[in-house]
PDB file of C-alpha atoms in Angstrom:
ATOM      1  CA  SER C   1      45.943 -96.670-150.140  1.00 64.00           C
ATOM      2  CA  ASP C   2      43.704 -97.717-152.621  1.00 70.00           C
ATOM      3  CA  SER C   3      45.600-101.073-153.520  1.00 71.00           C
ATOM      4  CA  LEU C   4      45.556-102.031-149.733  1.00 83.00           C
ATOM      5  CA  ILE C   5      41.699-101.349-148.958  1.00 91.00           C
ATOM      6  CA  ARG C   6      40.018-101.859-152.164  1.00 92.00           C
ATOM      7  CA  GLY C   7      40.264-105.574-152.205  1.00 92.00           C
ATOM      8  CA  SER C   8      38.925-105.822-148.549  1.00 93.00           C
ATOM      9  CA  TYR C   9      36.138-103.459-149.459  1.00 94.00           C
ATOM     10  CA  GLU C  10      35.019-105.418-152.510  1.00 94.00           C
ATOM     11  CA  TYR C  11      35.455-108.795-150.839  1.00 93.00           C
ATOM     12  CA  TYR C  12      33.260-107.871-148.028  1.00 94.00           C
ATOM     13  CA  ARG C  13      30.629-105.999-150.247  1.00 94.00           C
ATOM     14  CA  ASP C  14      30.247-109.181-152.297  1.00 94.00           C
ATOM     15  CA  ALA C  15      30.355-111.701-149.383  1.00 93.00           C
ATOM     16  CA  SER C  16      27.603-109.525-147.323  1.00 93.00           C
ATOM     17  CA  ARG C  17      25.673-108.903-150.473  1.00 93.00           C
ATOM     18  CA  ALA C  18      26.443-105.336-150.010  1.00 93.00           C
ATOM     19  CA  GLY C  19      25.068-105.367-146.358  1.00 92.00           C
ATOM     20  CA  GLN C  20      22.325-107.744-146.845  1.00 93.00           C
ATOM     21  CA  THR C  21      23.808-110.641-144.691  1.00 93.00           C
ATOM     22  CA  SER C  22      22.370-111.754-141.582  1.00 92.00           C
ATOM     23  CA  ASP C  23      25.879-112.424-140.464  1.00 93.00           C
ATOM     24  CA  GLU C  24      26.814-109.796-137.904  1.00 94.00           C
ATOM     25  CA  ALA C  25      30.752-110.490-138.098  1.00 95.00           C
ATOM     26  CA  LEU C  26      30.518-110.145-141.817  1.00 96.00           C
ATOM     27  CA  LEU C  27      28.232-107.128-141.553  1.00 96.00           C
ATOM     28  CA  ARG C  28      30.644-105.489-139.262  1.00 96.00           C
ATOM     29  CA  ARG C  29      33.738-106.212-141.431  1.00 96.00           C
ATOM     30  CA  TYR C  30      31.832-104.872-144.481  1.00 97.00           C
ATOM     31  CA  ALA C  31      30.973-101.562-142.459  1.00 97.00           C
ATOM     32  CA  GLN C  32      34.638-101.210-141.462  1.00 97.00           C
ATOM     33  CA  SER C  33      35.738-101.561-144.913  1.00 96.00           C
ATOM     34  CA  CYS C  34      33.363 -98.833-146.202  1.00 97.00           C
ATOM     35  CA  TYR C  35      34.752 -96.622-143.380  1.00 97.00           C
ATOM     36  CA  TYR C  36      38.342 -97.203-144.550  1.00 96.00           C
ATOM     37  CA  MET C  37      37.479 -96.873-148.403  1.00 96.00           C
ATOM     38  CA  ALA C  38      35.852 -93.572-147.471  1.00 96.00           C
ATOM     39  CA  LEU C  39      38.894 -92.358-145.945  1.00 95.00           C
ATOM     40  CA  PHE C  40      40.688 -93.013-148.977  1.00 94.00           C
ATOM     41  CA  TYR C  41      38.270 -91.168-151.086  1.00 94.00           C
ATOM     42  CA  LYS C  42      38.298 -88.223-148.667  1.00 94.00           C
ATOM     43  CA  ALA C  43      42.165 -88.191-149.025  1.00 92.00           C
ATOM     44  CA  CYS C  44      41.867 -87.750-152.871  1.00 91.00           C
ATOM     45  CA  ASP C  45      39.029 -85.131-152.205  1.00 89.00           C
ATOM     46  CA  SER C  46      36.495 -87.371-153.736  1.00 92.00           C
ATOM     47  CA  ILE C  47      33.799 -86.195-151.652  1.00 91.00           C
ATOM     48  CA  LYS C  48      30.722 -87.775-153.298  1.00 93.00           C
ATOM     49  CA  GLN C  49      32.138 -91.058-152.994  1.00 94.00           C
ATOM     50  CA  CYS C  50      33.458 -90.701-149.529  1.00 95.00           C
ATOM     51  CA  GLU C  51      30.079 -89.209-148.160  1.00 96.00           C
ATOM     52  CA  GLU C  52      28.467 -92.150-149.858  1.00 96.00           C
ATOM     53  CA  LEU C  53      30.553 -94.794-148.067  1.00 97.00           C
ATOM     54  CA  PHE C  54      30.665 -93.122-144.746  1.00 98.00           C
ATOM     55  CA  ASN C  55      26.801 -93.414-144.809  1.00 97.00           C
ATOM     56  CA  GLN C  56      26.899 -97.128-145.727  1.00 97.00           C
ATOM     57  CA  ALA C  57      29.575 -97.339-142.703  1.00 97.00           C
ATOM     58  CA  ALA C  58      27.114 -95.588-140.410  1.00 98.00           C
ATOM     59  CA  LYS C  59      23.961 -97.573-141.540  1.00 97.00           C
ATOM     60  CA  TYR C  60      25.659-101.051-141.462  1.00 97.00           C
ATOM     61  CA  SER C  61      27.601-100.587-138.147  1.00 97.00           C
ATOM     62  CA  GLU C  62      24.410 -99.376-136.508  1.00 97.00           C
ATOM     63  CA  ARG C  63      22.655-102.554-137.722  1.00 96.00           C
ATOM     64  CA  CYS C  64      25.293-104.786-136.188  1.00 96.00           C
ATOM     65  CA  GLU C  65      26.056-102.557-133.118  1.00 97.00           C
ATOM     66  CA  ASP C  66      29.513-101.795-133.878  1.00 97.00           C
ATOM     67  CA  TRP C  67      29.236 -98.467-132.132  1.00 98.00           C
ATOM     68  CA  HIS C  68      32.903 -97.313-132.641  1.00 98.00           C
ATOM     69  CA  THR C  69      32.663 -97.561-136.351  1.00 98.00           C
ATOM     70  CA  CYS C  70      29.277 -95.982-136.240  1.00 98.00           C
ATOM     71  CA  TYR C  71      30.153 -92.855-134.382  1.00 98.00           C
ATOM     72  CA  LEU C  72      33.486 -92.430-136.324  1.00 98.00           C
ATOM     73  CA  ALA C  73      31.406 -92.614-139.391  1.00 98.00           C
ATOM     74  CA  HIS C  74      29.014 -89.807-138.259  1.00 98.00           C
ATOM     75  CA  ILE C  75      31.891 -87.609-137.074  1.00 97.00           C
ATOM     76  CA  GLN C  76      33.436 -87.858-140.642  1.00 97.00           C
ATOM     77  CA  LEU C  77      30.058 -87.231-142.248  1.00 97.00           C
ATOM     78  CA  CYS C  78      29.935 -83.909-140.031  1.00 96.00           C
ATOM     79  CA  VAL C  79      33.598 -83.034-140.975  1.00 94.00           C
ATOM     80  CA  THR C  80      33.123 -83.364-145.048  1.00 94.00           C
ATOM     81  CA  SER C  81      29.660 -81.337-144.858  1.00 93.00           C
ATOM     82  CA  CYS C  82      30.728 -78.722-142.525  1.00 91.00           C
ATOM     83  CA  TRP C  83      30.947 -75.873-145.096  1.00 87.00           C
ATOM     84  CA  SER C  84      28.438 -77.173-147.645  1.00 90.00           C
ATOM     85  CA  ASN C  85      25.571 -78.040-145.144  1.00 92.00           C
ATOM     86  CA  PRO C  86      26.544 -76.807-141.782  1.00 91.00           C
ATOM     87  CA  GLU C  87      23.036 -77.667-140.332  1.00 92.00           C
ATOM     88  CA  TYR C  88      23.387 -81.189-141.663  1.00 95.00           C
ATOM     89  CA  ALA C  89      26.840 -81.291-140.261  1.00 95.00           C
ATOM     90  CA  VAL C  90      25.305 -80.489-136.766  1.00 95.00           C
ATOM     91  CA  ARG C  91      22.902 -83.283-136.858  1.00 96.00           C
ATOM     92  CA  GLN C  92      25.708 -85.726-137.528  1.00 97.00           C
ATOM     93  CA  ALA C  93      27.932 -84.530-134.901  1.00 96.00           C
ATOM     94  CA  LEU C  94      24.963 -85.004-132.509  1.00 97.00           C
ATOM     95  CA  LYS C  95      24.374 -88.556-133.823  1.00 98.00           C
ATOM     96  CA  ALA C  96      27.915 -89.182-133.107  1.00 98.00           C
ATOM     97  CA  LEU C  97      27.654 -88.212-129.669  1.00 98.00           C
ATOM     98  CA  TYR C  98      24.768 -90.232-129.246  1.00 98.00           C
ATOM     99  CA  PHE C  99      26.341 -93.396-130.619  1.00 98.00           C
ATOM    100  CA  TYR C 100      29.479 -92.774-128.632  1.00 98.00           C
ATOM    101  CA  HIS C 101      27.573 -92.900-125.404  1.00 98.00           C
ATOM    102  CA  LYS C 102      26.600 -96.422-126.203  1.00 97.00           C
ATOM    103  CA  ILE C 103      30.116 -97.599-125.798  1.00 97.00           C
ATOM    104  CA  ASP C 104      32.162 -94.879-124.165  1.00 97.00           C
ATOM    105  CA  ASP C 105      35.381 -96.246-125.364  1.00 95.00           C
ATOM    106  CA  ASP C 106      37.645 -93.161-125.582  1.00 96.00           C
ATOM    107  CA  VAL C 107      37.468 -89.837-123.885  1.00 97.00           C
ATOM    108  CA  ASN C 108      39.740 -88.408-126.709  1.00 96.00           C
ATOM    109  CA  ASN C 109      37.051 -89.120-129.031  1.00 96.00           C
ATOM    110  CA  GLU C 110      34.147 -87.816-126.964  1.00 97.00           C
ATOM    111  CA  VAL C 111      35.971 -84.539-126.550  1.00 97.00           C
ATOM    112  CA  LEU C 112      36.664 -84.373-130.421  1.00 96.00           C
ATOM    113  CA  ILE C 113      32.923 -84.855-130.912  1.00 97.00           C
ATOM    114  CA  LEU C 114      31.894 -82.213-128.444  1.00 97.00           C
ATOM    115  CA  LEU C 115      34.444 -79.980-130.029  1.00 96.00           C
ATOM    116  CA  ASN C 116      32.904 -80.651-133.647  1.00 95.00           C
ATOM    117  CA  ILE C 117      29.472 -80.053-132.142  1.00 96.00           C
ATOM    118  CA  ALA C 118      30.505 -76.741-131.062  1.00 97.00           C
ATOM    119  CA  ASN C 119      32.328 -75.793-134.032  1.00 95.00           C
ATOM    120  CA  MET C 120      29.224 -76.637-136.225  1.00 95.00           C
ATOM    121  CA  TYR C 121      27.070 -74.513-134.101  1.00 96.00           C
ATOM    122  CA  PHE C 122      29.576 -71.691-134.332  1.00 96.00           C
ATOM    123  CA  THR C 123      29.596 -72.167-138.189  1.00 93.00           C
ATOM    124  CA  THR C 124      25.552 -71.697-138.050  1.00 93.00           C
ATOM    125  CA  ALA C 125      26.232 -68.613-135.637  1.00 94.00           C
ATOM    126  CA  ASP C 126      24.288 -70.176-132.770  1.00 96.00           C
ATOM    127  CA  THR C 127      27.027 -68.918-130.227  1.00 97.00           C
ATOM    128  CA  SER C 128      24.942 -69.960-127.285  1.00 97.00           C
ATOM    129  CA  LYS C 129      24.739 -73.659-128.224  1.00 97.00           C
ATOM    130  CA  ALA C 130      28.652 -73.388-129.319  1.00 97.00           C
ATOM    131  CA  LEU C 131      29.664 -72.229-126.004  1.00 98.00           C
ATOM    132  CA  GLN C 132      27.636 -74.809-124.157  1.00 98.00           C
ATOM    133  CA  TYR C 133      29.447 -77.603-126.030  1.00 98.00           C
ATOM    134  CA  TYR C 134      32.762 -75.854-125.845  1.00 98.00           C
ATOM    135  CA  PHE C 135      32.517 -75.571-122.022  1.00 98.00           C
ATOM    136  CA  GLU C 136      31.404 -79.340-121.898  1.00 98.00           C
ATOM    137  CA  ALA C 137      34.257 -80.262-123.987  1.00 98.00           C
ATOM    138  CA  TYR C 138      36.836 -78.014-121.920  1.00 97.00           C
ATOM    139  CA  GLU C 139      35.721 -79.529-118.723  1.00 97.00           C
ATOM    140  CA  LEU C 140      36.214 -83.096-119.902  1.00 97.00           C
ATOM    141  CA  ALA C 141      39.700 -82.372-121.298  1.00 96.00           C
ATOM    142  CA  GLU C 142      40.610 -80.726-117.882  1.00 94.00           C
ATOM    143  CA  GLN C 143      39.245 -83.789-115.877  1.00 96.00           C
ATOM    144  CA  ASN C 144      41.304 -86.092-118.182  1.00 96.00           C
ATOM    145  CA  ASN C 145      44.464 -84.021-118.519  1.00 94.00           C
ATOM    146  CA  LEU C 146      44.226 -83.759-122.313  1.00 93.00           C
ATOM    147  CA  PRO C 147      46.178 -80.489-122.852  1.00 90.00           C
ATOM    148  CA  LYS C 148      46.030 -80.522-126.576  1.00 88.00           C
ATOM    149  CA  SER C 149      42.397 -80.822-126.929  1.00 92.00           C
ATOM    150  CA  ARG C 150      41.991 -78.307-124.013  1.00 92.00           C
ATOM    151  CA  ASN C 151      43.927 -75.910-126.218  1.00 91.00           C
ATOM    152  CA  GLU C 152      41.887 -76.430-129.069  1.00 93.00           C
ATOM    153  CA  VAL C 153      38.740 -75.799-127.102  1.00 96.00           C
ATOM    154  CA  CYS C 154      40.119 -72.659-125.768  1.00 96.00           C
ATOM    155  CA  LYS C 155      40.767 -71.272-129.212  1.00 95.00           C
ATOM    156  CA  GLY C 156      37.078 -72.227-130.272  1.00 96.00           C
ATOM    157  CA  ILE C 157      35.819 -70.354-127.247  1.00 98.00           C
ATOM    158  CA  ALA C 158      38.041 -67.407-128.034  1.00 97.00           C
ATOM    159  CA  ASN C 159      36.778 -67.150-131.748  1.00 97.00           C
ATOM    160  CA  THR C 160      33.309 -67.425-130.467  1.00 98.00           C
ATOM    161  CA  TYR C 161      33.618 -64.653-127.801  1.00 98.00           C
ATOM    162  CA  LEU C 162      35.408 -62.688-130.586  1.00 97.00           C
ATOM    163  CA  PHE C 163      32.569 -63.341-133.182  1.00 97.00           C
ATOM    164  CA  MET C 164      30.401 -61.813-130.314  1.00 97.00           C
ATOM    165  CA  GLY C 165      32.179 -58.737-129.911  1.00 97.00           C
ATOM    166  CA  GLU C 166      33.296 -59.846-126.311  1.00 98.00           C
ATOM    167  CA  ASN C 167      36.888 -58.982-126.971  1.00 97.00           C
ATOM    168  CA  ALA C 168      38.466 -59.076-123.713  1.00 97.00           C
ATOM    169  CA  ARG C 169      37.001 -62.681-122.958  1.00 97.00           C
ATOM    170  CA  ALA C 170      38.259 -63.768-126.210  1.00 98.00           C
ATOM    171  CA  LEU C 171      41.768 -62.441-125.489  1.00 97.00           C
ATOM    172  CA  ALA C 172      41.673 -64.340-121.965  1.00 97.00           C
ATOM    173  CA  TYR C 173      40.747 -67.752-123.777  1.00 96.00           C
ATOM    174  CA  ALA C 174      43.482 -67.081-126.558  1.00 95.00           C
ATOM    175  CA  GLN C 175      46.079 -66.311-124.094  1.00 94.00           C
ATOM    176  CA  LYS C 176      45.137 -69.274-121.904  1.00 92.00           C
ATOM    177  CA  ALA C 177      45.516 -71.807-124.852  1.00 90.00           C
ATOM    178  CA  ALA C 178      48.849 -70.121-125.911  1.00 88.00           C
ATOM    179  CA  THR C 179      50.283 -70.242-122.418  1.00 82.00           C
ATOM    180  CA  MET C 180      49.401 -73.822-122.083  1.00 75.00           C
ATOM    181  CA  ALA C 181      50.436 -74.850-125.533  1.00 66.00           C
ATOM    182  CA  ASP C 182      53.615 -76.921-126.183  1.00 63.00           C
ATOM    183  CA  SER C 183      56.844 -75.575-127.920  1.00 50.00           C
ATOM    184  CA  VAL C 184      55.277 -76.035-131.411  1.00 55.00           C
ATOM    185  CA  THR C 185      52.105 -73.582-131.398  1.00 69.00           C
ATOM    186  CA  SER C 186      49.774 -74.155-134.343  1.00 86.00           C
ATOM    187  CA  PHE C 187      49.271 -71.305-136.979  1.00 90.00           C
ATOM    188  CA  SER C 188      45.531 -71.309-136.260  1.00 91.00           C
ATOM    189  CA  LEU C 189      46.129 -70.633-132.593  1.00 92.00           C
ATOM    190  CA  GLN C 190      48.720 -67.918-132.827  1.00 94.00           C
ATOM    191  CA  TYR C 191      46.416 -66.394-135.538  1.00 95.00           C
ATOM    192  CA  THR C 192      43.538 -66.417-133.247  1.00 95.00           C
ATOM    193  CA  LEU C 193      45.559 -64.764-130.419  1.00 96.00           C
ATOM    194  CA  ALA C 194      46.840 -62.098-132.944  1.00 97.00           C
ATOM    195  CA  GLU C 195      43.136 -61.447-133.754  1.00 97.00           C
ATOM    196  CA  CYS C 196      42.281 -60.909-130.216  1.00 97.00           C
ATOM    197  CA  TYR C 197      45.123 -58.457-129.587  1.00 97.00           C
ATOM    198  CA  LYS C 198      43.950 -56.586-132.466  1.00 96.00           C
ATOM    199  CA  ALA C 199      40.331 -56.586-131.396  1.00 96.00           C
ATOM    200  CA  CYS C 200      41.698 -55.326-128.214  1.00 96.00           C
ATOM    201  CA  ASP C 201      43.770 -52.493-129.777  1.00 95.00           C
ATOM    202  CA  SER C 202      46.875 -54.163-128.532  1.00 96.00           C
ATOM    203  CA  LEU C 203      48.304 -53.558-132.056  1.00 95.00           C
ATOM    204  CA  LYS C 204      51.948 -53.812-131.306  1.00 95.00           C
ATOM    205  CA  LYS C 205      51.441 -57.215-129.819  1.00 96.00           C
ATOM    206  CA  ALA C 206      49.069 -58.330-132.657  1.00 97.00           C
ATOM    207  CA  LYS C 207      51.881 -57.101-135.291  1.00 96.00           C
ATOM    208  CA  LYS C 208      54.647 -59.056-133.453  1.00 96.00           C
ATOM    209  CA  ILE C 209      52.554 -62.246-133.587  1.00 95.00           C
ATOM    210  CA  TYR C 210      51.467 -61.776-137.471  1.00 96.00           C
ATOM    211  CA  GLU C 211      55.158 -61.034-138.299  1.00 95.00           C
ATOM    212  CA  LEU C 212      56.152 -64.330-136.554  1.00 93.00           C
ATOM    213  CA  ILE C 213      53.763 -66.457-138.461  1.00 94.00           C
ATOM    214  CA  SER C 214      54.047 -64.550-141.818  1.00 92.00           C
ATOM    215  CA  HIS C 215      56.258 -67.359-143.283  1.00 90.00           C
ATOM    216  CA  ASP C 216      53.765 -70.013-143.038  1.00 91.00           C
ATOM    217  CA  SER C 217      53.876 -72.377-146.009  1.00 90.00           C
ATOM    218  CA  ASN C 218      50.105 -72.118-146.776  1.00 92.00           C
ATOM    219  CA  GLN C 219      49.487 -69.087-149.425  1.00 92.00           C
ATOM    220  CA  MET C 220      46.035 -68.226-147.864  1.00 94.00           C
ATOM    221  CA  ASN C 221      47.283 -68.138-144.239  1.00 94.00           C
ATOM    222  CA  ARG C 222      50.000 -65.796-145.435  1.00 94.00           C
ATOM    223  CA  TYR C 223      47.378 -63.750-147.317  1.00 95.00           C
ATOM    224  CA  PHE C 224      45.423 -63.163-144.254  1.00 95.00           C
ATOM    225  CA  VAL C 225      48.469 -62.414-142.252  1.00 96.00           C
ATOM    226  CA  TYR C 226      49.855 -59.798-144.782  1.00 96.00           C
ATOM    227  CA  ARG C 227      46.442 -58.298-145.067  1.00 95.00           C
ATOM    228  CA  ASN C 228      46.110 -57.529-141.258  1.00 96.00           C
ATOM    229  CA  LEU C 229      49.591 -56.358-141.054  1.00 96.00           C
ATOM    230  CA  SER C 230      48.754 -53.898-143.795  1.00 96.00           C
ATOM    231  CA  GLU C 231      45.665 -52.745-141.767  1.00 95.00           C
ATOM    232  CA  ILE C 232      47.797 -52.352-138.585  1.00 96.00           C
ATOM    233  CA  THR C 233      50.684 -50.361-140.261  1.00 95.00           C
ATOM    234  CA  PHE C 234      47.952 -48.245-141.848  1.00 92.00           C
ATOM    235  CA  GLN C 235      46.718 -47.318-138.416  1.00 90.00           C
ATOM    236  CA  ALA C 236      50.117 -46.719-137.172  1.00 89.00           C
ATOM    237  CA  GLN C 237      50.537 -44.280-140.206  1.00 89.00           C
ATOM    238  CA  ASP C 238      53.158 -45.911-141.883  1.00 91.00           C
ATOM    239  CA  PRO C 239      51.771 -46.123-145.493  1.00 91.00           C
ATOM    240  CA  LEU C 240      54.873 -47.358-147.305  1.00 93.00           C
ATOM    241  CA  LEU C 241      55.150 -50.299-145.170  1.00 94.00           C
ATOM    242  CA  ALA C 242      51.426 -50.781-145.386  1.00 94.00           C
ATOM    243  CA  TYR C 243      51.550 -50.870-149.202  1.00 94.00           C
ATOM    244  CA  ALA C 244      54.581 -53.343-149.150  1.00 94.00           C
ATOM    245  CA  TYR C 245      52.314 -55.815-146.977  1.00 94.00           C
ATOM    246  CA  MET C 246      49.341 -55.352-149.293  1.00 94.00           C
ATOM    247  CA  ASP C 247      51.518 -56.207-152.246  1.00 95.00           C
ATOM    248  CA  SER C 248      52.616 -59.450-150.364  1.00 94.00           C
ATOM    249  CA  ALA C 249      49.021 -60.252-149.725  1.00 93.00           C
ATOM    250  CA  PHE C 250      48.153 -60.029-153.347  1.00 92.00           C
ATOM    251  CA  GLU C 251      51.349 -62.031-154.398  1.00 93.00           C
ATOM    252  CA  CYS C 252      50.141 -64.809-151.986  1.00 91.00           C
ATOM    253  CA  LEU C 253      46.728 -64.711-153.883  1.00 88.00           C
ATOM    254  CA  GLU C 254      48.483 -65.055-157.224  1.00 88.00           C
ATOM    255  CA  ASN C 255      50.774 -67.832-156.104  1.00 84.00           C
ATOM    256  CA  ARG C 256      47.578 -69.510-155.024  1.00 80.00           C
ATOM    257  CA  TYR C 257      45.327 -69.088-157.807  1.00 79.00           C
ATOM    258  CA  LEU C 258      47.348 -68.099-160.726  1.00 73.00           C
ATOM    259  CA  LYS C 259      50.324 -70.402-160.716  1.00 58.00           C
TER     260      LYS C 259
END
């Protein structure tokens, strides 16, 4: 919280003369306090402040060779800029991987970084690069028995193949992720699986999954689900049910933006 981190941040900022100190231990603490202060601003959706502080954390942790804080700061810069500036986000994710390999301290983080690089290349529509890093992340997750990360990677591979129009491959990876998932399967994974079934014209299976996740608490998630259910029921020549689903979709939008 603000009350817990701000005091430390202000203390180390002043003690290090805002990073101008030659004391590496003090500089490391200043960089770390910038990182945690940035996390607070990120939680408050104060993007400008959090990006400024993540940049400070990256700059000064690199100077004192605190590689753990350095690569974490770069991956956070990737996450905060992924929609506003995907090309910049790619560069930040690649920097995170570069600094990670200076320490190689946690394979979970390595998989996360590879996954973020792949996601960013997917966002920029560079599907060959996206698949390259997805498969690298998948192999690493398999080798180190990281099922949650592996399933997330499979979902990314499925979405990439779906975007490319390779629907059978997309469905195979979505099914693999769903089969290996734990008892609480994420909305995004189930939605991807339903999208793959729909693309492969397995409309009954797609409809069953959409109906299962139609009670999600997020209004935008429910909007997309009901919109897809409407399309499927129109194709099944059930216009009354299709219109009911469309009404539910618009109700979700109203709840999201008008209340």
